[in-house]
CSV table of C-alpha atoms in Angstrom, one decimal:
chain,number,residue,atom,x,y,z
A,1,MET,CA,96.6,80.9,106.9
A,2,ASP,CA,99.6,78.6,106.6
A,3,ALA,CA,103.1,80.0,106.6
A,4,GLU,CA,106.3,78.2,105.6
A,5,GLN,CA,110.0,79.0,105.2
A,6,LEU,CA,111.5,78.7,101.8
A,7,THR,CA,114.9,77.2,100.9
A,8,THR,CA,117.4,78.2,98.3
A,9,ILE,CA,118.1,76.0,95.3
A,10,HIS,CA,120.8,74.4,97.3
A,11,GLY,CA,118.5,73.6,100.2
A,12,GLN,CA,119.5,76.3,102.6
A,13,THR,CA,116.7,77.9,104.7
A,14,LEU,CA,116.6,81.7,104.7
A,15,GLU,CA,115.5,82.9,108.1
A,16,GLY,CA,112.9,85.7,107.8
A,17,PRO,CA,111.0,85.4,104.5
A,18,LEU,CA,107.8,83.3,104.7
A,19,LEU,CA,105.5,82.0,102.1
A,20,ILE,CA,102.0,82.8,103.2
A,21,LYS,CA,99.2,80.5,102.0
A,22,PRO,CA,95.7,81.9,102.8
A,23,ARG,CA,92.8,79.5,103.2
A,24,VAL,CA,90.5,79.8,100.2
A,25,PHE,CA,86.8,78.9,100.4
A,26,GLY,CA,85.2,78.3,97.0
A,27,ASP,CA,82.5,76.6,95.1
A,28,VAL,CA,80.9,76.8,91.6
A,29,ARG,CA,79.9,80.4,92.4
A,30,GLY,CA,83.4,81.7,93.1
A,31,TRP,CA,85.7,82.0,96.1
A,32,PHE,CA,86.5,84.0,99.2
A,33,TYR,CA,89.6,84.3,101.3
A,34,GLU,CA,91.1,86.7,103.8
A,35,SER,CA,94.1,88.3,102.0
A,36,TRP,CA,95.4,89.7,105.3
A,37,ASN,CA,94.4,89.2,108.9
A,38,LEU,CA,96.4,91.1,111.6
A,39,ARG,CA,96.2,88.5,114.3
A,40,ALA,CA,97.0,85.5,112.0
A,41,PHE,CA,99.8,87.3,110.2
A,42,ASN,CA,101.5,88.6,113.3
A,43,GLN,CA,101.3,85.0,114.8
A,44,ALA,CA,102.9,83.6,111.6
A,45,VAL,CA,105.8,86.1,111.5
A,46,GLY,CA,106.3,86.1,115.3
A,47,GLU,CA,106.0,89.9,115.8
A,48,ALA,CA,103.6,92.8,115.7
A,49,VAL,CA,103.8,94.3,112.2
A,50,VAL,CA,102.4,97.7,111.5
A,51,PHE,CA,102.1,98.5,107.8
A,52,SER,CA,102.7,102.0,106.5
A,53,GLN,CA,101.5,101.9,103.0
A,54,ASP,CA,99.9,99.7,100.3
A,55,ASN,CA,101.4,99.7,96.8
A,56,HIS,CA,99.9,98.4,93.5
A,57,SER,CA,101.7,97.9,90.2
A,58,ARG,CA,100.7,96.6,86.7
A,59,SER,CA,103.2,95.1,84.4
A,60,ILE,CA,103.3,93.2,81.1
A,61,ARG,CA,105.0,89.9,80.5
A,62,GLY,CA,108.8,90.2,80.7
A,63,VAL,CA,108.9,93.2,83.0
A,64,LEU,CA,111.4,92.7,85.8
A,65,ARG,CA,111.3,95.1,88.7
A,66,GLY,CA,114.2,95.0,91.2
A,67,LEU,CA,116.3,94.1,93.0
A,68,HIS,CA,115.2,96.9,95.4
A,69,TYR,CA,115.7,97.6,99.1
A,70,GLN,CA,115.9,100.5,101.5
A,71,LEU,CA,118.5,101.1,104.2
A,72,SER,CA,118.1,102.8,107.6
A,73,PRO,CA,116.7,105.1,108.7
A,74,GLU,CA,113.7,103.9,106.7
A,75,PRO,CA,114.1,100.2,105.7
A,76,GLN,CA,111.1,98.5,104.3
A,77,ALA,CA,109.5,95.1,104.8
A,78,LYS,CA,106.9,93.9,102.2
A,79,LEU,CA,104.0,91.4,102.0
A,80,VAL,CA,103.7,90.7,98.3
A,81,ARG,CA,101.0,89.1,96.2
A,82,ALA,CA,99.9,88.9,92.6
A,83,SER,CA,96.1,89.7,92.4
A,84,VAL,CA,96.1,89.4,88.6
A,85,GLY,CA,98.3,87.1,86.6
A,86,ALA,CA,101.6,85.5,87.8
A,87,ILE,CA,105.1,86.6,88.8
A,88,PHE,CA,108.3,85.0,90.0
A,89,ASP,CA,109.1,86.8,93.2
A,90,VAL,CA,112.6,86.9,94.7
A,91,ALA,CA,114.2,87.9,98.0
A,92,VAL,CA,117.9,88.2,98.5
A,93,ASP,CA,119.5,88.2,102.0
A,94,LEU,CA,121.6,91.4,102.4
A,95,ARG,CA,122.3,90.9,106.1
A,96,ARG,CA,126.1,90.6,106.5
A,97,SER,CA,125.8,88.8,109.9
A,98,SER,CA,123.4,86.2,108.4
A,99,PRO,CA,124.5,82.6,107.6
A,100,SER,CA,122.6,83.0,104.3
A,101,PHE,CA,124.1,86.4,103.3
A,102,GLY,CA,124.0,86.7,99.5
A,103,LYS,CA,121.6,83.8,99.1
A,104,TRP,CA,118.2,84.1,97.5
A,105,ILE,CA,114.8,82.4,97.4
A,106,GLY,CA,112.2,82.6,94.7
A,107,THR,CA,108.6,81.5,94.3
A,108,GLU,CA,105.7,81.9,92.0
A,109,LEU,CA,102.9,84.2,93.2
A,110,SER,CA,99.8,84.1,91.2
A,111,GLU,CA,96.1,85.0,90.9
A,112,GLU,CA,95.5,81.3,90.9
A,113,ASN,CA,97.6,80.1,93.9
A,114,LYS,CA,96.9,83.3,96.0
A,115,HIS,CA,100.2,82.9,97.8
A,116,GLN,CA,102.0,85.8,99.3
A,117,LEU,CA,105.6,86.4,100.2
A,118,TRP,CA,106.6,88.1,103.4
A,119,ILE,CA,110.0,89.8,102.9
A,120,PRO,CA,111.3,91.4,106.1
A,121,GLU,CA,113.9,94.3,106.3
A,122,GLY,CA,117.4,93.2,105.4
A,123,PHE,CA,116.4,91.7,102.0
A,124,ALA,CA,116.4,93.0,98.4
A,125,HIS,CA,113.2,92.3,96.4
A,126,GLY,CA,112.4,91.8,92.8
A,127,PHE,CA,109.9,90.1,90.5
A,128,LEU,CA,109.6,88.9,86.9
A,129,THR,CA,106.2,89.1,85.2
A,130,LEU,CA,105.3,85.7,83.8
A,131,SER,CA,101.7,86.2,82.5
A,132,PRO,CA,100.6,88.6,79.7
A,133,THR,CA,99.8,91.1,82.5
A,134,ALA,CA,100.2,91.0,86.2
A,135,GLU,CA,99.0,93.3,89.0
A,136,VAL,CA,101.2,93.1,92.1
A,137,GLN,CA,100.0,94.5,95.4
A,138,TYR,CA,102.1,94.7,98.5
A,139,LYS,CA,101.8,96.1,102.0
A,140,ALA,CA,104.9,97.9,103.2
A,141,ARG,CA,106.3,98.4,106.7
A,142,GLY,CA,108.2,101.7,106.4
A,143,PHE,CA,107.5,104.5,104.0
A,144,TRP,CA,109.2,104.8,100.6
A,145,ASN,CA,112.2,107.1,101.0
A,146,ARG,CA,114.3,108.0,97.9
A,147,SER,CA,117.4,108.8,100.0
A,148,CYS,CA,117.3,105.3,101.5
A,149,GLU,CA,116.5,103.4,98.3
A,150,ARG,CA,119.1,101.1,96.7
A,151,ALA,CA,119.2,98.5,94.0
A,152,ILE,CA,121.3,95.6,92.8
A,153,ARG,CA,121.5,94.2,89.3
A,154,TRP,CA,118.9,91.5,88.6
A,155,ASP,CA,121.4,89.3,86.7
A,156,ASP,CA,124.3,89.6,89.0
A,157,GLU,CA,126.8,86.7,88.5
A,158,HIS,CA,127.5,86.2,92.2
A,159,LEU,CA,123.8,86.0,93.1
A,160,ALA,CA,123.1,83.8,90.1
A,161,ILE,CA,119.3,84.1,90.5
A,162,GLN,CA,117.6,81.5,88.2
A,163,TRP,CA,114.8,83.7,86.8
A,164,PRO,CA,112.4,81.5,84.8
A,165,LYS,CA,112.9,83.3,81.5
A,166,HIS,CA,111.6,80.2,79.6
A,167,ALA,CA,108.2,81.3,80.8
A,168,LEU,CA,108.4,84.5,78.7
A,169,HIS,CA,107.7,82.7,75.5
A,170,GLY,CA,110.6,84.3,73.7
A,171,GLU,CA,110.0,87.8,75.0
A,172,LYS,CA,113.0,89.7,76.4
A,173,VAL,CA,113.3,90.9,80.0
A,174,SER,CA,112.2,94.6,80.2
A,175,LEU,CA,113.8,96.9,82.8
A,176,SER,CA,113.4,100.5,83.9
A,177,GLY,CA,116.4,102.7,83.2
A,178,LYS,CA,117.2,102.8,86.9
A,179,ASP,CA,117.2,99.0,87.2
A,180,ALA,CA,119.3,98.6,84.1
A,181,GLU,CA,122.0,100.8,85.7
A,182,ALA,CA,121.9,99.1,89.1
A,183,PRO,CA,125.3,98.2,90.6
A,184,SER,CA,126.6,94.7,91.1
A,185,PHE,CA,126.4,92.8,94.4
A,186,SER,CA,130.2,93.2,94.8
A,187,ALA,CA,130.0,97.0,94.2
A,188,VAL,CA,127.3,97.3,96.8
A,189,GLN,CA,129.5,95.3,99.2
A,190,SER,CA,132.4,97.6,98.6
A,191,THR,CA,130.3,100.7,99.3
A,192,GLY,CA,128.8,99.1,102.4
A,193,ASP,CA,125.2,99.7,101.3
A,194,LEU,CA,124.1,96.5,103.2
A,195,PHE,CA,122.5,95.6,106.5
A,196,PRO,CA,124.4,94.6,109.6
């Protein structure tokens, strides 16, 4: 497994998230890879991670889920991959003490490239489905907790995430009712629903 830090569109490195690239062994018969290995993963992230739950979603092209995060006492970290299709996956730094506070990174995760994105606590997460359908699986550290759950608008002007909408072939972005009503980044800052 290889792991690398990602940079923002302006070249700034975000400390925390890592792009995980498993080693894939294949031939004309097919392929094999370890989608997760405790020892290799903990070495890559530099800490002992204990996952609490596995999640699995299926979406059609244009579905955008996010930007979601959970505050204390039950923040969540996620290891995300697309086992079917392709998504554009995003992490936004919500740690007020971070030099990259309010910055984002994004990368394509797909059935083809088999990449994964590690998103530690302190970040909001979202993804846009690029393929006709996509199945997204992620391991989570920390249980889902409705009272800790928060969201930020996917198209917030301050964050200015460059979602690859050109890949939707004319289809519109599709949101859940909850995500469509998510507050702006500035509103979240004013309520203090962020990380230290």
